[in-house]
CSV table of N, CA and C in Angstrom, one decimal:
chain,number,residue,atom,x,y,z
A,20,UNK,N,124.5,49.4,160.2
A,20,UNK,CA,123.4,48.6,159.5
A,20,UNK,C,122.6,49.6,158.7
A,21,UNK,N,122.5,49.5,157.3
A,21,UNK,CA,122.0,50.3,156.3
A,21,UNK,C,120.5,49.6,156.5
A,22,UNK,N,119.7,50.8,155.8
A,22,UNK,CA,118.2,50.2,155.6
A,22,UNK,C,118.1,49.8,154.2
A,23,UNK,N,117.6,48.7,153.9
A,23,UNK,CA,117.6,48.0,152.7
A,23,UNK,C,116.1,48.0,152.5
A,24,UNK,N,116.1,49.6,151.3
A,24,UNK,CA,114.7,49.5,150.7
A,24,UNK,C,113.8,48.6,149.9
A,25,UNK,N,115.3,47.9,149.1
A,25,UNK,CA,114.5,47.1,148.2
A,25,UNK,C,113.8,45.8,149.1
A,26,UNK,N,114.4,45.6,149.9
A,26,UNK,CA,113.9,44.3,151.0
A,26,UNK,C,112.8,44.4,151.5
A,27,UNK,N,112.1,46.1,151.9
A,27,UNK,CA,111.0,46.7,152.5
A,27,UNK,C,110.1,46.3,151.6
A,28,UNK,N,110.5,46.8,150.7
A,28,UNK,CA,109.4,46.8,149.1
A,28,UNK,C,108.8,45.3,149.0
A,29,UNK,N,109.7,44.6,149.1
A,29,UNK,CA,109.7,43.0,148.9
A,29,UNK,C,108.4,42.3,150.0
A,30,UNK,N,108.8,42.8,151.3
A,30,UNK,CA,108.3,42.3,152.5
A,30,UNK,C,106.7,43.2,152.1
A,31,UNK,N,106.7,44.5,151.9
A,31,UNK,CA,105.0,44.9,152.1
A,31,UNK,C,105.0,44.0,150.5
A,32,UNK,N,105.2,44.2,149.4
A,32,UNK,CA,104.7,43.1,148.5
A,32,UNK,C,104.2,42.1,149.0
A,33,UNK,N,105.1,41.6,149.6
A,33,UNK,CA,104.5,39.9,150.4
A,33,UNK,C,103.1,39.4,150.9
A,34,UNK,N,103.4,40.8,152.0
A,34,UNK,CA,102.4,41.4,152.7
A,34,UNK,C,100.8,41.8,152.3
A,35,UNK,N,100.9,42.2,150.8
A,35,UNK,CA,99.7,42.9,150.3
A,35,UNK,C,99.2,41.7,149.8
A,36,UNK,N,100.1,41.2,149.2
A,36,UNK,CA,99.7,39.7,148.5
A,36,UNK,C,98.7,39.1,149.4
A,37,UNK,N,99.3,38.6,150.3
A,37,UNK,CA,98.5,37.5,151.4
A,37,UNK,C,97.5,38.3,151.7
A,38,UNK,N,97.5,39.7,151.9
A,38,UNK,CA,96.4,39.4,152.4
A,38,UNK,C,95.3,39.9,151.5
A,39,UNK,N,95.4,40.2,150.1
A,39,UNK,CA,94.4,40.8,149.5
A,39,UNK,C,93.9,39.0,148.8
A,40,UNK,N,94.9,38.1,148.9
A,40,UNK,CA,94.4,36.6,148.3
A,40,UNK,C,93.1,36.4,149.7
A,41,UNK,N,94.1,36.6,151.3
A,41,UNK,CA,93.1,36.3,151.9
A,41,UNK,C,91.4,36.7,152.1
A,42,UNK,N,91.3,37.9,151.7
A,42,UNK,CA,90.6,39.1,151.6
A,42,UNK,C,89.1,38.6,149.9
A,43,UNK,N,89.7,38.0,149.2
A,43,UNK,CA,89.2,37.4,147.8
A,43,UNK,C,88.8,36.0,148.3
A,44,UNK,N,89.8,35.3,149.2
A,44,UNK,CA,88.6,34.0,149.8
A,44,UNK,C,87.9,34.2,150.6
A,45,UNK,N,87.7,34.9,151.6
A,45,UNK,CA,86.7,35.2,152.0
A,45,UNK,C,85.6,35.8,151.9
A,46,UNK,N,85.7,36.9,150.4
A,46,UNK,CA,84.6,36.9,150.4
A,46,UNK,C,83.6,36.5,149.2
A,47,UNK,N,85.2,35.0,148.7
A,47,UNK,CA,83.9,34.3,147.7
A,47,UNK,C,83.4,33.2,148.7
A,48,UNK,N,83.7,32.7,149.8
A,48,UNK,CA,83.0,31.7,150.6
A,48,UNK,C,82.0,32.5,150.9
A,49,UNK,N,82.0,33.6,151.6
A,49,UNK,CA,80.9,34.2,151.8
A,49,UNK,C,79.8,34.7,151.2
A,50,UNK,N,80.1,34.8,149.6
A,50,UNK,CA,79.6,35.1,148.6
A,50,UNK,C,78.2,34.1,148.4
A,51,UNK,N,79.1,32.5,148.4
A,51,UNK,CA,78.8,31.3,148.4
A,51,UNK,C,77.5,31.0,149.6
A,52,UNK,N,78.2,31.6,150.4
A,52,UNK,CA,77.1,31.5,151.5
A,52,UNK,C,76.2,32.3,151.8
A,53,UNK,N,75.7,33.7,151.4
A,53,UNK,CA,75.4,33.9,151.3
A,53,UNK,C,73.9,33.7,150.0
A,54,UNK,N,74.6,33.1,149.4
A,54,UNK,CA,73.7,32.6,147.9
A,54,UNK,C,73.1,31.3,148.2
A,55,UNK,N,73.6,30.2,149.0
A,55,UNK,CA,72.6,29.4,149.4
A,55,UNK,C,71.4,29.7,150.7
A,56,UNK,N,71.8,30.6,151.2
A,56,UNK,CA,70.5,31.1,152.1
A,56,UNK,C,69.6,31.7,151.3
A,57,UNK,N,69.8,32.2,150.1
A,57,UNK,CA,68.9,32.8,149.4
A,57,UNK,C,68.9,31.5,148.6
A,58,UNK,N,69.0,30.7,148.1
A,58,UNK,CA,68.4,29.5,147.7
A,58,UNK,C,67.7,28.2,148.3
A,59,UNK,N,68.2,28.3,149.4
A,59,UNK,CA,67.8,27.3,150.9
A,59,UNK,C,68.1,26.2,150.4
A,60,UNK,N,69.4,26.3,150.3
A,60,UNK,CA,70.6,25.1,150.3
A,60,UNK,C,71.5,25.0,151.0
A,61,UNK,N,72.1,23.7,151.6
A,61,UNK,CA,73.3,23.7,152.4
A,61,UNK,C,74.4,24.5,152.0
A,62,UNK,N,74.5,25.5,152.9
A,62,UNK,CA,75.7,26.1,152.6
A,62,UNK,C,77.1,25.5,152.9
A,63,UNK,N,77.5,24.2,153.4
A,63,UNK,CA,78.6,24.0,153.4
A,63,UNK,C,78.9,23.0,152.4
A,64,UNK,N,77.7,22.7,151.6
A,64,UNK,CA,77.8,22.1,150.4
A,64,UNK,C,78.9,22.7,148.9
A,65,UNK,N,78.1,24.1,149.3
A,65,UNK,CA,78.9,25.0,148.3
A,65,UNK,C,80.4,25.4,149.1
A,66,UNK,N,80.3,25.3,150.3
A,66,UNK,CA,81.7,25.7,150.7
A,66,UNK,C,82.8,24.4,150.4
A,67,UNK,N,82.5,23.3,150.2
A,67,UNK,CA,83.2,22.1,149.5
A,67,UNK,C,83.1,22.7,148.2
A,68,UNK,N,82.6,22.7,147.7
A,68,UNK,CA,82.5,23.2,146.3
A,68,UNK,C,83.5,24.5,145.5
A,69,UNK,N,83.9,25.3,146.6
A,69,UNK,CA,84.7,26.5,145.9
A,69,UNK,C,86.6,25.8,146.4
A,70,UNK,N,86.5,24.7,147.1
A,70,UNK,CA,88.1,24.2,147.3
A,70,UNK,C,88.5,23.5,145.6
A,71,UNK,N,87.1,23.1,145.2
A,71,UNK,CA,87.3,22.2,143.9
A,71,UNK,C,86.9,22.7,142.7
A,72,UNK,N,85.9,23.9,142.3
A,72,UNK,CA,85.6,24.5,141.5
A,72,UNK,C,85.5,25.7,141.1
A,73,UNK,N,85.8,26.8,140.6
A,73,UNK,CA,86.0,27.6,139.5
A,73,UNK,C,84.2,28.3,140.1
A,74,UNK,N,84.1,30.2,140.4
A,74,UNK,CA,82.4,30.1,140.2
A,74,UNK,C,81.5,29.7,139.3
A,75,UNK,N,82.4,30.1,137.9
A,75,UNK,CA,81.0,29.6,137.0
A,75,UNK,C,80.7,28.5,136.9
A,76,UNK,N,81.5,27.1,136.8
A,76,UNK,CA,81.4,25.6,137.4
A,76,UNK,C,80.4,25.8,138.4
A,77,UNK,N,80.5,26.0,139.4
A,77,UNK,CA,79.4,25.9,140.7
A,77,UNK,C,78.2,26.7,140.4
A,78,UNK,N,78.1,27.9,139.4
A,78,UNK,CA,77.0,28.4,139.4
A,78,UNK,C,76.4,27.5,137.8
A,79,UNK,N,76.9,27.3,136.9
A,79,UNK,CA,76.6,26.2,136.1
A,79,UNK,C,75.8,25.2,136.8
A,80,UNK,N,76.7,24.4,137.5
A,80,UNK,CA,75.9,22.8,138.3
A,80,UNK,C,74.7,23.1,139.1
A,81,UNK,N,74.4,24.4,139.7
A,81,UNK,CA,73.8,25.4,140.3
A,81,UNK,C,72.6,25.4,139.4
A,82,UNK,N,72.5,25.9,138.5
A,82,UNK,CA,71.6,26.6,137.5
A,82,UNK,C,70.9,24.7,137.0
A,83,UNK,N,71.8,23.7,136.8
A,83,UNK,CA,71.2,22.7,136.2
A,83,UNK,C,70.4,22.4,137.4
A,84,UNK,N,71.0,21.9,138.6
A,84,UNK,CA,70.1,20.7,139.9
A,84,UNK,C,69.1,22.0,140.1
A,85,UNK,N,69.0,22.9,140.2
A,85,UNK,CA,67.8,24.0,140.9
A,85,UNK,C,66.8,24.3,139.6
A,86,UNK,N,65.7,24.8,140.0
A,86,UNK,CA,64.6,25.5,139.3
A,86,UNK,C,65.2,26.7,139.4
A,87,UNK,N,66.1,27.1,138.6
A,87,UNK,CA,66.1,28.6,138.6
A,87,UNK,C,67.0,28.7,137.2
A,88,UNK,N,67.0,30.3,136.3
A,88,UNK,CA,67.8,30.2,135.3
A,88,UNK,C,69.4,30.6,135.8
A,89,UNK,N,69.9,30.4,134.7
A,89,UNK,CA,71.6,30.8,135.1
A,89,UNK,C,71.2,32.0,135.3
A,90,UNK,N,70.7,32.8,134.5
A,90,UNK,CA,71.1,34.4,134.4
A,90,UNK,C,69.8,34.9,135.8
A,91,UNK,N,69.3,34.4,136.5
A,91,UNK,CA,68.8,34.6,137.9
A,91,UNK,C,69.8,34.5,138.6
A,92,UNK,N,70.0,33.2,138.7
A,92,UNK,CA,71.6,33.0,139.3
A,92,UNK,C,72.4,33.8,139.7
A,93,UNK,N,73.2,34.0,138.5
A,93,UNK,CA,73.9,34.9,138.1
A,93,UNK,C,74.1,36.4,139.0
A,94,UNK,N,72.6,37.3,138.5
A,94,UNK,CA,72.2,38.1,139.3
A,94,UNK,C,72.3,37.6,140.9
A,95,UNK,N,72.0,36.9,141.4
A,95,UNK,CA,71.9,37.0,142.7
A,95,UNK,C,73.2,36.5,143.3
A,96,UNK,N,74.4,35.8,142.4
A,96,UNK,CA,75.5,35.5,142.9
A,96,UNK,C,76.0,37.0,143.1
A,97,UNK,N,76.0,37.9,141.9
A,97,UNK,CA,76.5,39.3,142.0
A,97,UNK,C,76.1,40.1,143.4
A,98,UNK,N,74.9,40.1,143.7
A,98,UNK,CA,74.3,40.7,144.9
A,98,UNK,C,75.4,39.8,145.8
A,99,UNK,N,75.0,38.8,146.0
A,99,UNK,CA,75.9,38.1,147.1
A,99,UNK,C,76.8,38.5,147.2
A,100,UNK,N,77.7,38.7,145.9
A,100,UNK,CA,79.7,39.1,146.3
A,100,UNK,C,79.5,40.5,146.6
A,101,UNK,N,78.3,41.4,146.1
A,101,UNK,CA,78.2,42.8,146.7
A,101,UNK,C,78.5,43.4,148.0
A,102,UNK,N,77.3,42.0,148.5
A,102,UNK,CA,76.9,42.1,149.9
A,102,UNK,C,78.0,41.5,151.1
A,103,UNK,N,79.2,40.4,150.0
A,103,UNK,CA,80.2,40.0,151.1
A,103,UNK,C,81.1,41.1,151.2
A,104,UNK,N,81.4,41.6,150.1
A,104,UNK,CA,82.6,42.4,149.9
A,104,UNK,C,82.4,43.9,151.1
A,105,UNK,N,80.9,44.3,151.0
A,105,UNK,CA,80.4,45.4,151.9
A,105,UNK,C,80.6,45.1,153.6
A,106,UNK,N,80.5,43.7,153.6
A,106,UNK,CA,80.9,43.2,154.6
A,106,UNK,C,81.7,43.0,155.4
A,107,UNK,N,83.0,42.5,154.6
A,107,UNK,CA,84.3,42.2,154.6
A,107,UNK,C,84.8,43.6,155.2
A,108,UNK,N,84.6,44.6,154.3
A,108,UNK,CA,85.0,46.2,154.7
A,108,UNK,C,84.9,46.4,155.9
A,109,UNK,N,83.3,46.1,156.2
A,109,UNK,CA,83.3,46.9,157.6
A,109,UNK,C,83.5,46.0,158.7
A,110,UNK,N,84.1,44.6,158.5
A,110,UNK,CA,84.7,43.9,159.5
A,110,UNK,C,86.3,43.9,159.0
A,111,UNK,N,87.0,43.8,158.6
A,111,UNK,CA,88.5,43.9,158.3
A,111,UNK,C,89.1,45.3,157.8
A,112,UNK,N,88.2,46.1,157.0
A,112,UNK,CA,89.0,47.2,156.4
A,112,UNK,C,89.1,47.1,154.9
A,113,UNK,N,89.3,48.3,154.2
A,113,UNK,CA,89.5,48.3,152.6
A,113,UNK,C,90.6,47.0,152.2
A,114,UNK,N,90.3,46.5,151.5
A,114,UNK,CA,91.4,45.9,151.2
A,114,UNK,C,92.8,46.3,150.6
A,115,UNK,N,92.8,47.2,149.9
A,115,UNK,CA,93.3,47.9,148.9
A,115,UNK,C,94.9,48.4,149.6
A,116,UNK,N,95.9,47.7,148.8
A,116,UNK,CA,96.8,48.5,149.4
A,116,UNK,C,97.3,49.7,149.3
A,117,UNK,N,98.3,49.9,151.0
A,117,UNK,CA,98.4,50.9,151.3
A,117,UNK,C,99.7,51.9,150.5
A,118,UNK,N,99.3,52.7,149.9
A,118,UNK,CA,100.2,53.4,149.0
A,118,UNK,C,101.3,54.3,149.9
A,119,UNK,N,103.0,53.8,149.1
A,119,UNK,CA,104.1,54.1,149.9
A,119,UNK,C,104.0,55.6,149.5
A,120,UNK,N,103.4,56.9,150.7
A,120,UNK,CA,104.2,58.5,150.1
A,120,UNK,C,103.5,58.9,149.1
């Protein structure tokens, strides 16, 4: 039984995929959630909201129903995905795949 490189290659592809997609939803839900505690809004409102919408869609609908500008928004969505992503690291690990050699 030969080792079939190109199959390896295939399988961590697979591999990196899932889990850097996994890795990107979690930390825009968290992003999400994050941003309504700093707005003191239901956060599972927005977490319905990212199955069905696009961020700037939600931060758009966001910026109209609230007293606040987009470009406040905006800034503080950024903080948010900062603060998930810093997160994410130090509970799961870089995301970044792992380079073959």
């Amino acid at each position: 039984m030969a080792f079939d490189l190109r199959r390896a290659l295939l399988a961590k592809e697979e591999k990196d995929s899932a889990r850097l997609m996994d890795f990107e939803f979690r930390q825009r839900a968290r992003s999400f959630r994050l941003l309504a505690a700093i707005l003191d809004i239901d956060p599972g409102m927005l977490g319905r909201e990212i199955a069905l919408h696009d961020d700037p869609a939600i931060l758009d609908a966001l910026a109209n129903d609230l007293p606040i500008s987009r470009e406040d928004l905006a800034l503080h969505y950024a903080r948010c995905r900062a603060e998930a992503y810093r997160q994410l690291v130090g509970e799961l690990g870089d995301p970044t795949p792992h380079r073959l050699g």
